[in-house]
Coordinates of C-alpha atoms in Angstrom, one line a residue:
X19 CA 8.5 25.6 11.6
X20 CA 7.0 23.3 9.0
X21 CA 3.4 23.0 8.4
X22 CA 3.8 19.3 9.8
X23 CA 5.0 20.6 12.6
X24 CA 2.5 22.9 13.0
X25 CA -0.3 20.4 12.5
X26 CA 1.3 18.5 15.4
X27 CA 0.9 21.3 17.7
X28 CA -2.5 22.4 16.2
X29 CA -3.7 18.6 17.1
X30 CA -3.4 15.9 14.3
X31 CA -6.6 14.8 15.1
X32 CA -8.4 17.4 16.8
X33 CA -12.1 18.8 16.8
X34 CA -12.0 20.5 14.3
X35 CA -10.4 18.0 12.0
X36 CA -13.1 15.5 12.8
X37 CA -16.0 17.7 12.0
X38 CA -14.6 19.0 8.5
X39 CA -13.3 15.1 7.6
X40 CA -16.7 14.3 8.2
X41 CA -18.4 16.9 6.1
X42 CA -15.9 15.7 3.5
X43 CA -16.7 12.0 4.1
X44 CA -20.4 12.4 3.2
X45 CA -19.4 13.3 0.2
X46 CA -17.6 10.1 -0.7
X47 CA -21.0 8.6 -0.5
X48 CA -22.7 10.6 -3.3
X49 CA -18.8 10.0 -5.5
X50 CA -19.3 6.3 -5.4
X51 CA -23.3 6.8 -6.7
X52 CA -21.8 8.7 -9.7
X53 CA -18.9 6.3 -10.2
X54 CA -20.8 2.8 -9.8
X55 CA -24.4 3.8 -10.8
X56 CA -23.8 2.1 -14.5
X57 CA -24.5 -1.1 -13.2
X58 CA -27.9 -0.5 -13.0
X59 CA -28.1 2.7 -15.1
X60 CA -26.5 1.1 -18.1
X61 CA -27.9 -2.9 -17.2
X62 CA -29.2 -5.0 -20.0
X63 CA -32.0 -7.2 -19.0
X64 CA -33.5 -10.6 -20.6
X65 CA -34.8 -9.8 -23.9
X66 CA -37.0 -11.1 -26.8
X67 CA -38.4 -9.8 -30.4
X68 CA -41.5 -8.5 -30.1
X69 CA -44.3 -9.8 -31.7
X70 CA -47.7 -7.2 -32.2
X71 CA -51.2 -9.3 -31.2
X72 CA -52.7 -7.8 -33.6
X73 CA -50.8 -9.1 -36.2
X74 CA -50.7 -12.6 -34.3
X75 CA -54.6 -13.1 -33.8
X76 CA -55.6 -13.3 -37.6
X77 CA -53.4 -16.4 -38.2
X78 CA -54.7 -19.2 -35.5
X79 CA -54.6 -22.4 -37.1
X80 CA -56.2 -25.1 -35.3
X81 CA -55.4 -26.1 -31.9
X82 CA -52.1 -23.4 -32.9
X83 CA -52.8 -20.9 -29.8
X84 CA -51.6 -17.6 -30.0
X85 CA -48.8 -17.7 -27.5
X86 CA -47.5 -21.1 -29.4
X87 CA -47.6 -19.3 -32.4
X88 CA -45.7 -16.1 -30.9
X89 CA -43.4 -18.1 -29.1
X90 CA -41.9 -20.0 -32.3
X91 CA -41.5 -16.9 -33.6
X92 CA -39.4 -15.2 -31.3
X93 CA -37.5 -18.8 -30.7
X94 CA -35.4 -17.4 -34.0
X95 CA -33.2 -15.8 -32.0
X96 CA -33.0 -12.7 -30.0
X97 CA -32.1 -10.1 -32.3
X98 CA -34.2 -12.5 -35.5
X99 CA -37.4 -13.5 -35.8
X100 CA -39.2 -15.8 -38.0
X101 CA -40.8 -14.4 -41.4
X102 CA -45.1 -14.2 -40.0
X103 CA -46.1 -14.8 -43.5
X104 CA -44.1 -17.4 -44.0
X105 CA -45.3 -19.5 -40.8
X106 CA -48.8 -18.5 -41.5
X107 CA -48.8 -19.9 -45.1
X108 CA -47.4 -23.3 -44.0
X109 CA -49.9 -24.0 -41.4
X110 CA -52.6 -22.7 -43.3
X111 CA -51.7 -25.1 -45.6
X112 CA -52.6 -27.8 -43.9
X113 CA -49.5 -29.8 -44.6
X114 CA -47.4 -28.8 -41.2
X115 CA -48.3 -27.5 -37.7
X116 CA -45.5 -25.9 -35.7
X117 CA -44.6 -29.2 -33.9
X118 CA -43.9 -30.7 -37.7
X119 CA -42.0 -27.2 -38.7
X120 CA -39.9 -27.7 -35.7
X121 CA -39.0 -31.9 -35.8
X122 CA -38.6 -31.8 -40.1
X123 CA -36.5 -28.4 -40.0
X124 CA -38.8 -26.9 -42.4
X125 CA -36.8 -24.0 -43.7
X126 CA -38.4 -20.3 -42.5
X127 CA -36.6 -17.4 -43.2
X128 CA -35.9 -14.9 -40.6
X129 CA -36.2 -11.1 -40.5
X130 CA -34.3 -8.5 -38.3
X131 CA -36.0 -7.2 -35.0
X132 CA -37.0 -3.9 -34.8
X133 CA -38.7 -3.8 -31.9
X134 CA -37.7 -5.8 -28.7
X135 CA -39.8 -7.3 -25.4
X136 CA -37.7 -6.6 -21.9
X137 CA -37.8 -8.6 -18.8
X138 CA -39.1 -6.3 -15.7
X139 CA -38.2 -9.3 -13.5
X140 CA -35.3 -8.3 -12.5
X141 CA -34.5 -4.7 -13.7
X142 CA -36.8 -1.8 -14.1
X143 CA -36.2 0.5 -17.1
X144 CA -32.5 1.4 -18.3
X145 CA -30.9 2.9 -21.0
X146 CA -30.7 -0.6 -22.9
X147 CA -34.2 -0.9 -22.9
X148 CA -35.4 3.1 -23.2
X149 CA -32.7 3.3 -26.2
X150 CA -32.7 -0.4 -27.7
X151 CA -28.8 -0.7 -27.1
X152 CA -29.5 -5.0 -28.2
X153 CA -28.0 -6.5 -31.1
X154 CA -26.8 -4.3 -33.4
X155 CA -26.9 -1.5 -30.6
X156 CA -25.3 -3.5 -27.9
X157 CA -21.7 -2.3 -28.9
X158 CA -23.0 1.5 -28.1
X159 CA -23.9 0.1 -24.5
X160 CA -20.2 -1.0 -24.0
X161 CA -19.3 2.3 -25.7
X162 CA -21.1 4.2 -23.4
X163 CA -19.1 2.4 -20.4
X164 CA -15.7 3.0 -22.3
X165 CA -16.4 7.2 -22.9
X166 CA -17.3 7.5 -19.1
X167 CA -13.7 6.2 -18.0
X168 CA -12.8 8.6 -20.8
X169 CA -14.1 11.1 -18.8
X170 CA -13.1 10.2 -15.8
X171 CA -9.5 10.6 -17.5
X172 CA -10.0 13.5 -18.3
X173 CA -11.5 14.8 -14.5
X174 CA -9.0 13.5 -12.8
X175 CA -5.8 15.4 -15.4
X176 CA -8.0 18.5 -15.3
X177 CA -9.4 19.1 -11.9
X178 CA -6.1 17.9 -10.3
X179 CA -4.4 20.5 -12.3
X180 CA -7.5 22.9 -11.4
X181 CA -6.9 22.1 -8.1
X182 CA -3.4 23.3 -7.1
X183 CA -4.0 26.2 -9.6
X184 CA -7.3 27.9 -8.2
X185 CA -7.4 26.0 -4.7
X186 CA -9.3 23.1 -3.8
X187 CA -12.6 24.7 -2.3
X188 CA -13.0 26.5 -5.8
X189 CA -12.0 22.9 -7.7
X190 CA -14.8 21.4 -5.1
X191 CA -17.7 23.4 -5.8
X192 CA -16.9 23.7 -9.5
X193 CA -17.4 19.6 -9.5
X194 CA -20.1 20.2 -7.4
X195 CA -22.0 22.4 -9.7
X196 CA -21.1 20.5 -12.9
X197 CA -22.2 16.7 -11.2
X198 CA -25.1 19.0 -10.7
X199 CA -26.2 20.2 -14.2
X200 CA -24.6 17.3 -16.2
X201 CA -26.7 14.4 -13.9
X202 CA -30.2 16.1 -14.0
X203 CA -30.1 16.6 -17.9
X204 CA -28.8 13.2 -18.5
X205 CA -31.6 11.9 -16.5
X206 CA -33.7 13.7 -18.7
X207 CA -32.2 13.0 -22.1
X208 CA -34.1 12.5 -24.9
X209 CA -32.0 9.2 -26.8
X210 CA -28.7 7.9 -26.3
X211 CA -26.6 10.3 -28.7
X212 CA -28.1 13.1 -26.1
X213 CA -27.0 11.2 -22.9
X214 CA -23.8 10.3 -23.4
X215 CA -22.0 13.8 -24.1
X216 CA -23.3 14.2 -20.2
X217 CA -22.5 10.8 -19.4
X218 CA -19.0 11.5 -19.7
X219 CA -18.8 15.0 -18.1
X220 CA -20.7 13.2 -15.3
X221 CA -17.5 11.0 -14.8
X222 CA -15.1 13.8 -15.1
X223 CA -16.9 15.7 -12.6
X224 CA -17.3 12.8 -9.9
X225 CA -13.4 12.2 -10.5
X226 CA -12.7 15.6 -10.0
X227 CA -14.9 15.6 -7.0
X228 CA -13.3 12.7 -5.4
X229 CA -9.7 13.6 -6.1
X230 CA -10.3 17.3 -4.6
X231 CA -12.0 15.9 -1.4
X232 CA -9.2 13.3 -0.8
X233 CA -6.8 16.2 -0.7
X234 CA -8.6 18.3 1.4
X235 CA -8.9 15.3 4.0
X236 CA -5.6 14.3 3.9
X237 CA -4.2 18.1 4.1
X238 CA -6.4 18.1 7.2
X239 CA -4.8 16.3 9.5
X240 CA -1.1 15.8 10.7
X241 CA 0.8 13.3 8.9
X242 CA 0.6 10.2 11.9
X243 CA -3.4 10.3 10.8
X244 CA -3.1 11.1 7.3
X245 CA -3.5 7.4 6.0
X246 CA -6.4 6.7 8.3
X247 CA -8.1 9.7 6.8
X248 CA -7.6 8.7 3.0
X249 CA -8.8 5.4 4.1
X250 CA -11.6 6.1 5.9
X251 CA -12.8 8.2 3.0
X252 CA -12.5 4.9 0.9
X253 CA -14.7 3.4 3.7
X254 CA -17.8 5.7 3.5
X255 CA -17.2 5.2 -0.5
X256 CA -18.4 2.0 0.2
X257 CA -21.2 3.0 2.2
X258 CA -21.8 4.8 -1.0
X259 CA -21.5 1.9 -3.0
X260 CA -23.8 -0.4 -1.0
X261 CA -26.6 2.6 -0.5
X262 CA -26.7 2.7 -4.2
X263 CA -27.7 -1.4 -4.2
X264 CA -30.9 -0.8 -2.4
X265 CA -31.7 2.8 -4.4
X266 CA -31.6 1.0 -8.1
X267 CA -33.7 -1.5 -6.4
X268 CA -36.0 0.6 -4.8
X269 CA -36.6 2.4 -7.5
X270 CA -36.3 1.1 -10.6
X271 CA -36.1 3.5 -13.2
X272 CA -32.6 4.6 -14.5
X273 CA -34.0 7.8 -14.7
X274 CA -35.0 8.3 -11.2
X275 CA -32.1 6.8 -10.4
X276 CA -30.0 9.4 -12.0
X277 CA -32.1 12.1 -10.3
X278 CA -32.0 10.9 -6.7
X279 CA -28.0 10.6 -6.7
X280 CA -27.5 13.7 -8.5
X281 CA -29.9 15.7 -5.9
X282 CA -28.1 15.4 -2.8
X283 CA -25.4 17.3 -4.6
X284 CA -27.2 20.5 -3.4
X285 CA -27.4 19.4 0.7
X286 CA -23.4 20.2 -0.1
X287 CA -24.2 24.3 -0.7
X288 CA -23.4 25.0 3.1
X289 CA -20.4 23.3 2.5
X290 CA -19.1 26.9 1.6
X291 CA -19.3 28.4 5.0
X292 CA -18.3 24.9 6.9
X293 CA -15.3 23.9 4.4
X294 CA -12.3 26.0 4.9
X295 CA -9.5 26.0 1.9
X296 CA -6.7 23.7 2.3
X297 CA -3.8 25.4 5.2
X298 CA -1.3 23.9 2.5
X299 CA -2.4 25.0 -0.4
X300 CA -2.9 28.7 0.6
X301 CA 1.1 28.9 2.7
X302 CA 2.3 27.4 -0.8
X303 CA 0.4 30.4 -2.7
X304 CA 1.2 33.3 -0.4
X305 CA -2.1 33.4 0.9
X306 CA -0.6 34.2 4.6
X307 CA -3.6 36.2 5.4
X308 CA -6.3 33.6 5.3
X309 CA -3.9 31.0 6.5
X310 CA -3.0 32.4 9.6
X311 CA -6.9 33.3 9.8
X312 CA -7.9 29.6 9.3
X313 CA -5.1 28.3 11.8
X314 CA -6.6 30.3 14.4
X315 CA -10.0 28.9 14.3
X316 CA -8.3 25.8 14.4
X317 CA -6.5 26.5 17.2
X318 CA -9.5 27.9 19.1
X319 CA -11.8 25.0 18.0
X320 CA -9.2 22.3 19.1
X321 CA -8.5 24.4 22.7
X322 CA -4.7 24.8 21.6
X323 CA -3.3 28.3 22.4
X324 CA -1.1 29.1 19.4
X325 CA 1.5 32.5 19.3
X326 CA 2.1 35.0 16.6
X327 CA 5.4 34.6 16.6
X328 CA 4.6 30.6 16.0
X329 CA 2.7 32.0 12.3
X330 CA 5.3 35.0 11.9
X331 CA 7.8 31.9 11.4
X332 CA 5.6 29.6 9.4
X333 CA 5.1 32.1 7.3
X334 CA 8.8 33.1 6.7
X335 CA 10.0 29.4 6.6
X336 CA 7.0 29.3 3.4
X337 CA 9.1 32.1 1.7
X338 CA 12.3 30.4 2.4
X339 CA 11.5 27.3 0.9
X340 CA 9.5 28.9 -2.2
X341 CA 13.3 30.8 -2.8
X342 CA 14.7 28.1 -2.5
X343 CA 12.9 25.8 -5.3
X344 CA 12.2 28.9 -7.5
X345 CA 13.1 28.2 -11.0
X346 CA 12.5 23.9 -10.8
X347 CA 9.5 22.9 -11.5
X348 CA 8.5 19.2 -11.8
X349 CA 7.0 17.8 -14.6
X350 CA 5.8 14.1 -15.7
X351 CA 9.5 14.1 -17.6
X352 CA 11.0 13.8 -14.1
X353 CA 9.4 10.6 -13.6
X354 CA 10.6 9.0 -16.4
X355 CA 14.3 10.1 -15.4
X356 CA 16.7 7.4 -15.2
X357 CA 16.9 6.3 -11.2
X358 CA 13.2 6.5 -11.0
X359 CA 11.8 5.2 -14.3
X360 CA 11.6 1.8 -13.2
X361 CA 9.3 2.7 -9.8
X362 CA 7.2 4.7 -12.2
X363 CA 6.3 1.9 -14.1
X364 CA 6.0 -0.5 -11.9
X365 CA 3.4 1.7 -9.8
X366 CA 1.7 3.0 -12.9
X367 CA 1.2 -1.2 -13.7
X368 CA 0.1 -1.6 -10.6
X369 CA -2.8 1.4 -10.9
X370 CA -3.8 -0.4 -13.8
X371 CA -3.9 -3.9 -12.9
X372 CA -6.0 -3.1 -10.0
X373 CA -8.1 -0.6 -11.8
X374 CA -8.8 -3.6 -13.9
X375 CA -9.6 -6.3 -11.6
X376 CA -11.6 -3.4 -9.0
X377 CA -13.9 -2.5 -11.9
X378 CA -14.1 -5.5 -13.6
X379 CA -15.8 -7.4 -10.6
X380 CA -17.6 -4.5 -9.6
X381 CA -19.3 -3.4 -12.7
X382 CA -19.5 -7.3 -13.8
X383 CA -21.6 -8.3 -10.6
X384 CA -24.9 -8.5 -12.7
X385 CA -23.4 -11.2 -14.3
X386 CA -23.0 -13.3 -11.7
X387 CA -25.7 -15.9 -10.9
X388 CA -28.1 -14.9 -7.9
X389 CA -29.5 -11.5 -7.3
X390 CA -27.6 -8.5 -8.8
X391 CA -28.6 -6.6 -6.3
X392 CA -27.0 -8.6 -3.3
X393 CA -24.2 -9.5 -5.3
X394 CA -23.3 -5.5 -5.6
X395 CA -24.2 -4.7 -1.8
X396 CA -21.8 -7.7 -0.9
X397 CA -18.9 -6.4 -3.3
X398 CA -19.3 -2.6 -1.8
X399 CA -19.3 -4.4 1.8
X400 CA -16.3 -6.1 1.4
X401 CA -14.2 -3.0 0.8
X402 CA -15.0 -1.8 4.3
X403 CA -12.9 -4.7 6.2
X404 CA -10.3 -4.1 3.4
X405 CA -9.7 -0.3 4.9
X406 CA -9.7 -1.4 8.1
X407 CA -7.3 -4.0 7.8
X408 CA -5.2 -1.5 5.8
X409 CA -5.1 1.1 8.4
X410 CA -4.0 -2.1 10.8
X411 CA -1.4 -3.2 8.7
X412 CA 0.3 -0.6 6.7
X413 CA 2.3 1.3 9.2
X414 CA 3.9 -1.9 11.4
X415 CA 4.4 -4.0 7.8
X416 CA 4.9 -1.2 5.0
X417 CA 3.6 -0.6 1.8
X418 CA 5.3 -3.2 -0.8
X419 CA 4.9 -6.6 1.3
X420 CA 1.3 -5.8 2.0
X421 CA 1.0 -5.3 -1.9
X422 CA 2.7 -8.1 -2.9
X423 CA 1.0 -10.3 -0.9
X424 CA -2.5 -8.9 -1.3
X425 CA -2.0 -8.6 -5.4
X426 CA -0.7 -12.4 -5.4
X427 CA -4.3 -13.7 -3.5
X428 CA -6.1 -11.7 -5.8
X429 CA -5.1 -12.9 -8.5
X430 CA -5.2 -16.5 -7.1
X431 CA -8.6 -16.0 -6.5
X432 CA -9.6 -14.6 -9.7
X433 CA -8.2 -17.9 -11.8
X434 CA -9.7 -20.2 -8.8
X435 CA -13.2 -18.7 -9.3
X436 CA -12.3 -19.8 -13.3
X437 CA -11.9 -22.9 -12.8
X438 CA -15.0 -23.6 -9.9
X439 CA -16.8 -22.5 -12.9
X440 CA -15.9 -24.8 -15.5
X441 CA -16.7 -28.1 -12.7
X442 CA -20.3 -26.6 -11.9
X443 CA -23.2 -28.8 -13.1
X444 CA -24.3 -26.7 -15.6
X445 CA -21.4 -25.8 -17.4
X446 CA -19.1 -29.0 -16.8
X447 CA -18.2 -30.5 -20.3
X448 CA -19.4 -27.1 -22.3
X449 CA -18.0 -24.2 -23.4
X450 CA -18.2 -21.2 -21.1
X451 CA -20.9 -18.9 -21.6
X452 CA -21.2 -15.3 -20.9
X453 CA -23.0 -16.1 -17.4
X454 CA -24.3 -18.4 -15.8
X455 CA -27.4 -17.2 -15.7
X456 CA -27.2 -17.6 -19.4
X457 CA -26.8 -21.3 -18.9
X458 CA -29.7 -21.8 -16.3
X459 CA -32.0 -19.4 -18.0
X460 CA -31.6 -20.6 -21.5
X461 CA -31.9 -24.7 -20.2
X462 CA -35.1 -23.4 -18.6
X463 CA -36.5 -21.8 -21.2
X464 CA -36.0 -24.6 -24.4
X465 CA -37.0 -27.1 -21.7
X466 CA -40.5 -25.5 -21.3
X467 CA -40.8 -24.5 -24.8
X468 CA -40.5 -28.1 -25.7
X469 CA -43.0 -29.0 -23.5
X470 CA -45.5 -27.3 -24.3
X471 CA -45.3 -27.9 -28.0
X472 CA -45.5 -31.4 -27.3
X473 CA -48.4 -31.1 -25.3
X474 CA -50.2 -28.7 -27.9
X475 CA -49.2 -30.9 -30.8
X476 CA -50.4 -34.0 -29.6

């Protein structure tokens, strides 16, 4: 008898299934924490050059108040501000107030910033504004996002390997352990060059973690449930990904934020008594024993009465099959065999078209115009109709039609939204900024500016 075959007598679905997927389903929640928290961990708020009062107070000229006088400064740029001496001498002079520095384009030169203002309106402290990752910094910020893929890479090649090697409960707890250790001290880290050695084995540990869970689920159960299970593990990821909208907001600090996600990992500790180790993956490494052991509390649990002679020839039909495949093993060669090159390509394209598009709109929600906040809840909630309708549609329709069609209205989307853009308002007849946000916010802030140096100056 095959394990398949097994499972179908066992129950597909039973009792005992649904209470381990479960377990195994809360911890998609605290994988999409880990995986998505750089959108608030990493975000870059509105910014300015700071100016010290002190050194502002001294060098009031006339009806020159001290926030006109700070403001021209810092209207040099965002990562340049105009030379204090400089300014100070002109007016003092006599010859020019800031109005007549501004309308005659009186030369000023400009010095670097070193020190920078942040905007709390929006976001509360992140590593941007704890490590000053702005101007010349701000590549190190996109760095930062780059390495964590990296090491997510490198989780996913290693655990999965881990994985089939040790077993999966092993592979699980090591994750655990390591999301563990690796989250608390980079919520503690001291500047950036300290967090992001952490940062990185954060995302190979929440890979790993997420890869080792979707195999246990899917091992689980028989094979008539096992899409529903991989998708509804998607589905409480994007619980995950929605909880983690109202954390960041609640509170604030990227540090805290790293704690409180990284905490939960140890609610998972009973997880050794409740989790058992993958049926499969212990027939396939002549674990009999334990199997059989497992398969009984299965049966018992799910109220199916289950002979020894049934295991006696599960068991042999596992050394048959292990005799019969000794001496091939499979490597990433065979995929690039002629016969099956071309389907490895075009499904390896595929992964990385929509690893694209998935992560660029989901990391790139702050930069959309509204509230960040929403905006990321909405993009986590929409995934949650997407399983559904995948569990619906898959079976009846197949996999390539559904993909096909699905990729071909994404991507129709994705140039639409380009093009609603460029006919909006405020950015119809100019080139497109970064954000719109950009756009609004900068219009906002030279149209008040200007105001009130007309109304000083007059």
């Amino acid at each position: 008898m095959h394990f398949d075959d097994l499972l179908k007598v066992l129950g597909e679905l039973g009792r005992y299934q649904q209470i381990r997927l479960f377990y195994i389903y809360l911890v998609a929640i605290v994988c999409a924490f880990h995986a998505m928290n750089m959108v608030f961990v990493s975000a870059k708020p509105d910014y300015k050059c700071h100016v010290s009062k002190a050194n502002v107070s001294d060098r009031i000229f006339g009806n020159t108040t001290e926030k006109d006088f700070q403001d021209f400064l810092q209207s040099a740029g965002k990562c340049e501000i105009y030379d204090e001496k400089m300014v100070s001498k002109l007016i003092s002079s006599g010859k020019y107030t800031l109005n007549d520095i501004i309308t005659n384009n009186v030369t000023v030169p400009k010095n670097k910033c070193t020190e920078w203002d942040y905007s709390r309106e929006v976001y509360g402290p992140t590593i941007v504004t704890q490590f000053d990752l702005v101007c010349d910094k701000d590549w190190l910020r996109s760095t930062s996002k780059t390495l964590y893929f990296f090491g997510r890479l490198v989780g996913a090649v290693c655990f999965g390997q881990l994985s089939d090697i040790v077993g999966r409960k092993p592979t699980f707890f090591a994750c655990l352990l390591m999301l563990l250790i690796v989250g608390c001290v980079a919520s503690a880290a001291p500047n950036f060059y300290v967090f992001i050695p952490f940062y990185i084995l954060q995302g190979a540990a929440q890979t790993g973690l997420f890869l080792v869970i979707f195999i246990m689920g899917t091992e689980l159960v028989g094979p008539s449930y096992r899409m529903f299970a991989g998708f509804v593990i998607h589905a409480f990821y994007a619980i995950g990904y929605m909880t983690l909208a109202g954390l960041s907001y609640g509170i604030g600090n990227w540090r805290y934020i790293e704690l409180v996600i990284t905490v939960p990992v140890v609610l998972f500790v009973p997880y050794i008594w409740l989790l058992p180790e993958s049926i499969r993956w212990l027939l396939s490494n002549h674990k009999e024993e334990e199997a059989k052991r497992i398969i009984r509390k299965v049966a018992a649990t799910n109220h199916v009465e289950i002979s020894e002679e049934l295991l006696e020839d599960l068991t042999k039909l596992d050394e048959k099959s292990e005799t019969e495949t000794k001496g091939r093993k499979y490597t990433i060669i065979d995929l690039c065999r002629p016969g099956i090159i071309c389907l490895s390509l075009n499904v390896w394209f595929n992964w990385l078209v929509n690893a694209m598009l998935y992560y660029g709109l989901s990391l790139g929600t702050g930069n959309l115009g509204g509230d960040p906040y929403i905006n990321f809840c909405i993009a986590g909630a929409v995934e949650i109709p997407a399983c559904i309708m995948c569990i619906l549609i898959l079976n009846p329709l197949g996999r390539r039609r559904p993909l096909c069609v699905i990729m071909v209205i994404g991507g129709a989307a994705c140039i639409a939204t380009g093009f609603i853009a460029l006919l909006l308002p405020e950015t119809s007849g100019k080139p497109l900024p970064q954000t719109l946000e950009d756009v609004i916010g900068t219009e906002k802030r030279k149209a008040k500016y200007r105001g009130i140096k007309m109304k000083d100056c007059s």
